[in-house]
Every structure is written in structure tokens, then in C-alpha cells.
Amino acid sequence: MLVESLRDIGYSLHTAVSDVIDNSLTAGARKIELHAETHAEVPAIGILDDGIGMTEPELLEAMRPGSRNPLESRTTTDLGRFGLGLKTASFSQCRRLTVVTRRNGVTSGAVWDLDTVAARDRWIVELPDDFTKIPWAERLATDGTLVVWQKLDRLVGPNGQGSRQDLVRLLDETAGHVEFVFHRFLSGVKGREGRVCISLNGRSLEPFDPFHSHHPATQHHQEETFALTGRNIRIQPVTLPHHDKVSKDEWTRYGGPEGYVKNQGFYLYRNRRLIVHGTWFGLARQLELTKLCRVRIDMPSSLDAEWKIDVKKAWAQPPPPVRERLRRIIDRIGVPSKRTYTVRGSRLAGDSRLPVWTRSQDKNRISYMLNTEHPLFSAFEHRLDPETADEFRKLVALIVSTLPVEALYADVSASAESVEPAALASEDFKEIVEATWGVLRERGLSVDDVENHMRSADPFRSRWKDVTRLFQAMAAERQGES
Ligand SMILES: Nc1ncnc2c1ncn2[C@@H]1O[C@H](COP(=O)(O)OP(=O)(O)OP(=O)(O)O)[C@@H](O)[C@H]1O
Ligand SMILES: [Mg+2]
């Protein structure tokens, strides 16, 4: 039986719910309520909208698998394509689908129960005349549609996948998914104008914008428009804020469950609904270095065929001319995200006049050395007798030669933001500040020069407030002495 085979095309709860929401949005809904009864005797899920609803013939037509021709052109606000979504999405999750719909106050309803269909071996539609027993039916307005899933055999129950607890968790994931793929509907076109409200069991869902668009440290690069057979594709590369520009919570939130590295790449929107995210479509690798790059692509549904949109609206492939264009964009924007990190990288050893570490690079070797010219090192070495000085040099050489490059690399690639040098104890820090000051002054540098030197070098630069406090204390002490 066709429907039984359509059950297994790989929907999950969240893609199935999204497919039904697509229909509500296409029907012009402004308010969509997701309801889930997880602990009642008969668990059920309902999706209610205030869209234009259907007449009874329309409802019966809508329930026919393949009710629409995929080649038919659709309006720019229509999120459908195949005339399948409602059926395939619903029966991927349940065995009993009820649709109650109202147009101009006239209510129609229909029930498809796979058990009845199997028992009678016929595609039977039941038309209830009493809607009061259908959960959430009383919430329908003058126009709108309610889709109810019961017999959630794929989700709960003795032969099902999991417990009711699992269902609660899946619903949570679904809420997150909806906040993500429909974020542009949830936030409206400009500000809150044209906003769609979606709730789950009464809790409003909030848009999750993967571009962190309103953060001042987000970099929006040049947008490009590209016409394919006369229809426009818009491409907007964005570099997300570096981790020291956002709070820890924001950093985690925008990284997403899979983290920044896996979530870099293209974000493809079809009629403003997110279809694919976090992939370079095989055009680049997901590197640590480019993990802050996300590129928004907007395509109209009129290009579905060219992009090979799938029934679940969860995958697409850029057609060849677009691939070429995307490749060039990748080359171009590889740079900004790289720069965000290399600027910080170069500070490690580059611009400082008092480096503790130096970086040297010849043709194919890069090495990091301790700078033995550093005033604190050289002053210390001078105070040692020749034998101890020799031991000291060997000790330094040992430390440098065992720098754990691979472990550092692995950690930094996994999560750069959590790798930090061990902090100096404040007493040690104080002594180092004082000693550096002393050595540089002895070398004849002016107070201003000493400050400028120190300000450019770690460990002072990153704790410059502490340093100035120590300078003040030192100055006060010197005044006390004189
Ligand atoms: N919530 C709704 N409000 C009004 N009409 C609806 C609603 N849901 C479905 N329909 C009608 O039912 C038809 C079939 O829906 P279905 O999701 O099966 O296919 P589709 O949206 O046309 O294409 P796709 O397979 O790409 O989703 C729709 O084209 C629409 O006319
Ligand atoms: Mg649909």
C-alpha cells in the first residue's frame, strides 16, 4: 500500500512538524499553535493555524497523495511543491490523521486511520460530524485548520520507539528546530512587522537567527545578487563575532549543539524558510580557521527543480552555475574569518617590543622560541655564575623543545576559546612587573618608553589595568622614599 511505504521516507518529528507548519504559512497563518498531549491515555499532537482554511472538496483533494503537480508553478509565499507533505509528514509519525478545517465559519473534517484502511483494504476516509471529541478543535477561529496526529506508533507506545519522556524531549528539540528554520517568519520582515507567532503548549517560540545579525560585532559582507534563468538568488556572507565579543552564553548558543566548526558554511533559505545549513556543499572544508563564516543564500521556490529540492524540504544542491559563483565567494570570504583569528594570532609574537616568545618562519618551518633577549631573562642570566647560567640555558632549551604543539593544535581546533595560558599568581605578576620596570629603567628608557614597551607585551598587555595599578603603587612608594 502506497501510504505504508510513504511512512519511511526519513522524516523525524521536527521535520514532519515543520512540513505541516509550511502548509499553515502558505495558507497565510499569523498564529500557529503546536499542542502536545504527552501524558494522557491517548497521546496526541496538534498543529492549529488561523490561515484561510479549506472547503470540504479542498480538504478531500488535499488528502489525496500527490494532490498537486510538482511542475506546477507556485506563488512566492507558497512553501509547498509536491502535494505530499501533509500525508507523508503525518503518517511518518502517526497512524491516525485528523484534519478539521474552517472556511468562513463552515467546518469540515476528515479522519484517515491506517488501521481502518488496512482492515478494509481500502482508502477510506471517515467524515465525522461531531468535532467536539477532537482535541483542540474548539480553538479553531472563523478560518483556519487543525491537524491532529494520534496513534503515535513511531513515537510512543509498546511497539514504538520510546517512552513518553522521550516524546517530551523530542518535542523540545522540535521547538528548537522550529525557532531555527522559521526564524525569519518569527521575527517578521522589518522588526516585528509581519511577524508570525508560533507556540508550543502555550509557550511562545522565539526566533533563533544563526547570523546573530543584530550584534554590533557581526560583520556583514557585501551582498551579491545572481540571476539564474531570470530568477534572483541573493548571497550574503557574514562573519560572526569573535568569542571575546559576546557573553559565554551567547557564544554557546550561537555555536549550536554541533559547535561552530560544524555549523559554518551555507545557510540556504527557500522563500525565507531555512532548508539546509552548515555545509559548504563540498566546495570547502570546515576548518577551525573559518568557523565564524556563515553565508546566507536566498532562493525562490521557482528554482526548486534546479536545486533538486527533496520532498522533506531538508536537502538541496546548488546547480552548476551557482556552484561556480559560490566557489568564488568562498575564496573571497575565506579571508575575513581567517583575519579575525590571525590578527589575534599575530599578537602572540608579532607587534610586541618585549616578546617572551618569538615566532620564526623560514621556507617550510615555523618555530617558536623563548626570547632570551627579553630583559628579564638577560638580567637574570647576568646574575648567574657561568655554570648556573649554562644550566639555565639548557633548562630553557628543554622547555622550548617540548612545547606540546600537537596537543595545543588539537585543543585549539576543537575549541579555541577554551584554551588559555595558565594565569600568573598575582604576587608573581607583581614581581615581574616591578622587575621588568627596573631592568628597562636601568637600560636608560624613559618612564613613558617603559610603559609603551610593556603595554605592547604579554603578560602585561592583557592585564593592563592591573599593571597601571601596580605602577601607581610603585610611584607612591618612590615618593614615600624620597
Ligand atoms: N493548513 C492548511 N491550510 C490550508 N490549506 C492547506 C493546509 N494544509 C494543507 N492544505 C492544502 O492541502 C494541499 C496539500 O498539502 P501537502 O502538504 O500535502 O502538499 P503541498 O503543500 O501542496 O506540497 P508539499 O508536498 O511540497 O508539501 C496544499 O496544497 C493546500 O492546498
Ligand atoms: Mg505542504
Short mmCIF file of N, CA and C in Angstrom, two decimals, residues 20-96:
data_model
loop_
_atom_site.label_atom_id
_atom_site.label_comp_id
_atom_site.label_asym_id
_atom_site.label_seq_id
_atom_site.Cartn_x
_atom_site.Cartn_y
_atom_site.Cartn_z
N VAL A 20 4.23 20.50 8.18
CA VAL A 20 2.85 20.91 8.40
C VAL A 20 2.79 22.43 8.63
N ILE A 21 3.79 22.96 9.33
CA ILE A 21 3.84 24.42 9.53
C ILE A 21 3.98 25.13 8.17
N ASP A 22 4.74 24.54 7.25
CA ASP A 22 4.85 25.11 5.90
C ASP A 22 3.47 25.35 5.31
N ASN A 23 2.60 24.35 5.47
CA ASN A 23 1.25 24.49 4.91
C ASN A 23 0.50 25.63 5.57
N SER A 24 0.65 25.76 6.89
CA SER A 24 -0.04 26.83 7.61
C SER A 24 0.45 28.19 7.12
N LEU A 25 1.76 28.32 6.94
CA LEU A 25 2.31 29.60 6.49
C LEU A 25 1.83 29.91 5.08
N THR A 26 1.80 28.87 4.25
CA THR A 26 1.31 29.06 2.88
C THR A 26 -0.14 29.53 2.90
N ALA A 27 -0.89 29.05 3.88
CA ALA A 27 -2.30 29.43 4.00
C ALA A 27 -2.46 30.80 4.66
N GLY A 28 -1.34 31.51 4.84
CA GLY A 28 -1.40 32.87 5.37
C GLY A 28 -1.58 32.97 6.87
N ALA A 29 -1.25 31.91 7.60
CA ALA A 29 -1.44 31.94 9.05
C ALA A 29 -0.55 33.00 9.70
N ARG A 30 -1.07 33.65 10.74
CA ARG A 30 -0.31 34.61 11.53
C ARG A 30 -0.02 34.03 12.91
N LYS A 31 -0.81 33.01 13.25
CA LYS A 31 -0.67 32.43 14.57
C LYS A 31 -0.77 30.92 14.42
N ILE A 32 0.23 30.23 14.88
CA ILE A 32 0.24 28.77 14.76
C ILE A 32 0.49 28.19 16.15
N GLU A 33 -0.40 27.31 16.56
CA GLU A 33 -0.22 26.71 17.88
C GLU A 33 0.13 25.24 17.74
N LEU A 34 1.21 24.84 18.38
CA LEU A 34 1.54 23.42 18.46
C LEU A 34 1.06 22.96 19.82
N HIS A 35 0.32 21.86 19.82
CA HIS A 35 -0.15 21.30 21.08
C HIS A 35 0.32 19.87 21.18
N ALA A 36 0.70 19.47 22.37
CA ALA A 36 1.10 18.09 22.55
C ALA A 36 0.54 17.60 23.86
N GLU A 37 -0.15 16.48 23.77
CA GLU A 37 -0.70 15.85 24.97
C GLU A 37 0.16 14.61 25.17
N THR A 38 1.15 14.73 26.06
CA THR A 38 2.12 13.63 26.14
C THR A 38 1.75 12.61 27.21
N HIS A 39 0.97 13.03 28.22
CA HIS A 39 0.74 12.12 29.33
C HIS A 39 -0.68 11.56 29.42
N ALA A 40 -1.56 12.02 28.54
CA ALA A 40 -2.93 11.48 28.54
C ALA A 40 -2.89 10.03 28.08
N GLU A 41 -4.02 9.34 28.24
CA GLU A 41 -4.08 7.94 27.84
C GLU A 41 -3.74 7.78 26.36
N VAL A 42 -4.34 8.67 25.57
CA VAL A 42 -4.02 8.66 24.15
C VAL A 42 -3.17 9.89 23.84
N PRO A 43 -1.87 9.72 23.70
CA PRO A 43 -1.06 10.90 23.40
C PRO A 43 -1.41 11.44 22.01
N ALA A 44 -1.31 12.75 21.86
CA ALA A 44 -1.68 13.35 20.57
C ALA A 44 -0.86 14.61 20.34
N ILE A 45 -0.71 14.94 19.09
CA ILE A 45 -0.03 16.18 18.73
C ILE A 45 -0.96 16.94 17.79
N GLY A 46 -1.09 18.25 18.01
CA GLY A 46 -1.97 19.04 17.17
C GLY A 46 -1.24 20.26 16.63
N ILE A 47 -1.55 20.63 15.41
CA ILE A 47 -0.98 21.83 14.81
C ILE A 47 -2.16 22.65 14.30
N LEU A 48 -2.35 23.81 14.92
CA LEU A 48 -3.54 24.62 14.66
C LEU A 48 -3.11 25.94 14.04
N ASP A 49 -3.80 26.37 12.98
CA ASP A 49 -3.44 27.68 12.43
C ASP A 49 -4.67 28.53 12.18
N ASP A 50 -4.43 29.80 11.92
CA ASP A 50 -5.53 30.72 11.62
C ASP A 50 -5.44 31.19 10.17
N GLY A 51 -4.99 30.28 9.31
CA GLY A 51 -4.89 30.59 7.88
C GLY A 51 -6.26 30.57 7.21
N ILE A 52 -6.25 30.50 5.89
CA ILE A 52 -7.52 30.64 5.15
C ILE A 52 -8.42 29.41 5.25
N GLY A 53 -7.91 28.29 5.74
CA GLY A 53 -8.74 27.10 5.87
C GLY A 53 -9.07 26.47 4.52
N MET A 54 -9.91 25.45 4.55
CA MET A 54 -10.28 24.77 3.29
C MET A 54 -11.78 24.52 3.29
N THR A 55 -12.32 24.42 2.09
CA THR A 55 -13.69 23.94 1.94
C THR A 55 -13.62 22.41 1.96
N GLU A 56 -14.78 21.75 2.05
CA GLU A 56 -14.73 20.30 2.13
C GLU A 56 -14.11 19.65 0.87
N PRO A 57 -14.50 20.07 -0.34
CA PRO A 57 -13.83 19.49 -1.52
C PRO A 57 -12.31 19.72 -1.49
N GLU A 58 -11.91 20.93 -1.07
CA GLU A 58 -10.47 21.21 -0.98
C GLU A 58 -9.79 20.28 0.01
N LEU A 59 -10.48 20.03 1.12
CA LEU A 59 -9.91 19.15 2.14
C LEU A 59 -9.71 17.74 1.58
N LEU A 60 -10.73 17.24 0.89
CA LEU A 60 -10.62 15.89 0.34
C LEU A 60 -9.52 15.81 -0.73
N GLU A 61 -9.42 16.89 -1.49
CA GLU A 61 -8.37 16.96 -2.51
C GLU A 61 -6.99 16.98 -1.83
N ALA A 62 -6.92 17.77 -0.77
CA ALA A 62 -5.63 17.92 -0.05
C ALA A 62 -5.15 16.58 0.49
N MET A 63 -6.09 15.68 0.79
CA MET A 63 -5.70 14.42 1.39
C MET A 63 -5.28 13.37 0.39
N ARG A 64 -5.49 13.66 -0.90
CA ARG A 64 -5.05 12.71 -1.91
C ARG A 64 -3.54 12.80 -2.07
N PRO A 65 -2.80 11.69 -1.89
CA PRO A 65 -1.35 11.79 -2.07
C PRO A 65 -1.05 12.27 -3.48
N GLY A 66 -0.10 13.19 -3.58
CA GLY A 66 0.25 13.73 -4.88
C GLY A 66 -0.84 14.59 -5.44
N SER A 67 -1.54 15.33 -4.55
CA SER A 67 -2.68 16.12 -4.98
C SER A 67 -2.29 17.25 -5.92
N ARG A 68 -1.01 17.62 -5.89
CA ARG A 68 -0.61 18.72 -6.78
C ARG A 68 0.54 18.26 -7.68
N ASN A 69 0.62 18.86 -8.85
CA ASN A 69 1.69 18.53 -9.77
C ASN A 69 2.97 19.29 -9.37
N PRO A 70 4.06 18.57 -9.15
CA PRO A 70 5.29 19.25 -8.72
C PRO A 70 5.80 20.26 -9.75
N LEU A 71 5.39 20.12 -11.01
CA LEU A 71 5.91 21.03 -12.03
C LEU A 71 5.12 22.34 -12.11
N GLU A 72 3.98 22.32 -11.46
CA GLU A 72 3.12 23.49 -11.45
C GLU A 72 3.86 24.64 -10.76
N SER A 73 3.70 25.88 -11.29
CA SER A 73 4.43 26.94 -10.61
C SER A 73 3.59 27.47 -9.45
N ARG A 74 4.25 27.94 -8.45
CA ARG A 74 3.57 28.36 -7.22
C ARG A 74 3.90 29.80 -6.92
N THR A 75 3.10 30.41 -6.06
CA THR A 75 3.37 31.80 -5.72
C THR A 75 4.59 31.88 -4.81
N THR A 76 5.10 33.11 -4.62
CA THR A 76 6.34 33.27 -3.87
C THR A 76 6.15 33.01 -2.38
N THR A 77 4.90 32.93 -1.92
CA THR A 77 4.72 32.67 -0.49
C THR A 77 4.32 31.22 -0.23
N ASP A 78 4.23 30.43 -1.31
CA ASP A 78 3.84 29.03 -1.15
C ASP A 78 5.07 28.20 -0.81
N LEU A 79 5.00 27.50 0.29
CA LEU A 79 6.15 26.69 0.70
C LEU A 79 6.04 25.25 0.21
N GLY A 80 4.94 24.91 -0.47
CA GLY A 80 4.74 23.53 -0.94
C GLY A 80 5.33 23.29 -2.31
N ARG A 81 5.35 22.06 -2.72
CA ARG A 81 5.83 21.69 -4.03
C ARG A 81 5.19 20.41 -4.55
N PHE A 82 5.16 19.36 -3.73
CA PHE A 82 4.89 18.03 -4.26
C PHE A 82 3.45 17.55 -4.04
N GLY A 83 2.69 18.24 -3.22
CA GLY A 83 1.35 17.74 -2.91
C GLY A 83 1.40 16.49 -2.05
N LEU A 84 2.44 16.38 -1.25
CA LEU A 84 2.65 15.17 -0.45
C LEU A 84 2.82 15.43 1.03
N GLY A 85 3.37 16.62 1.34
CA GLY A 85 3.85 16.90 2.69
C GLY A 85 2.90 16.51 3.81
N LEU A 86 1.67 16.95 3.72
CA LEU A 86 0.71 16.70 4.79
C LEU A 86 0.58 15.20 5.09
N LYS A 87 0.51 14.41 4.04
CA LYS A 87 0.33 12.96 4.21
C LYS A 87 1.62 12.29 4.68
N THR A 88 2.70 12.55 3.94
CA THR A 88 3.95 11.85 4.29
C THR A 88 4.43 12.26 5.67
N ALA A 89 4.36 13.56 5.96
CA ALA A 89 4.84 14.01 7.26
C ALA A 89 3.98 13.39 8.38
N SER A 90 2.67 13.44 8.20
CA SER A 90 1.78 12.95 9.25
C SER A 90 1.96 11.45 9.47
N PHE A 91 1.88 10.68 8.39
CA PHE A 91 1.95 9.23 8.56
C PHE A 91 3.36 8.73 8.89
N SER A 92 4.34 9.62 8.79
CA SER A 92 5.66 9.20 9.27
C SER A 92 5.68 9.17 10.80
N GLN A 93 4.72 9.85 11.42
CA GLN A 93 4.70 9.95 12.88
C GLN A 93 3.52 9.23 13.53
N CYS A 94 2.43 9.06 12.79
CA CYS A 94 1.22 8.53 13.43
C CYS A 94 0.45 7.62 12.48
N ARG A 95 -0.52 6.90 13.05
CA ARG A 95 -1.38 6.05 12.19
C ARG A 95 -2.77 6.68 12.02
N ARG A 96 -3.05 7.71 12.78
CA ARG A 96 -4.38 8.31 12.67
C ARG A 96 -4.23 9.83 12.50
#
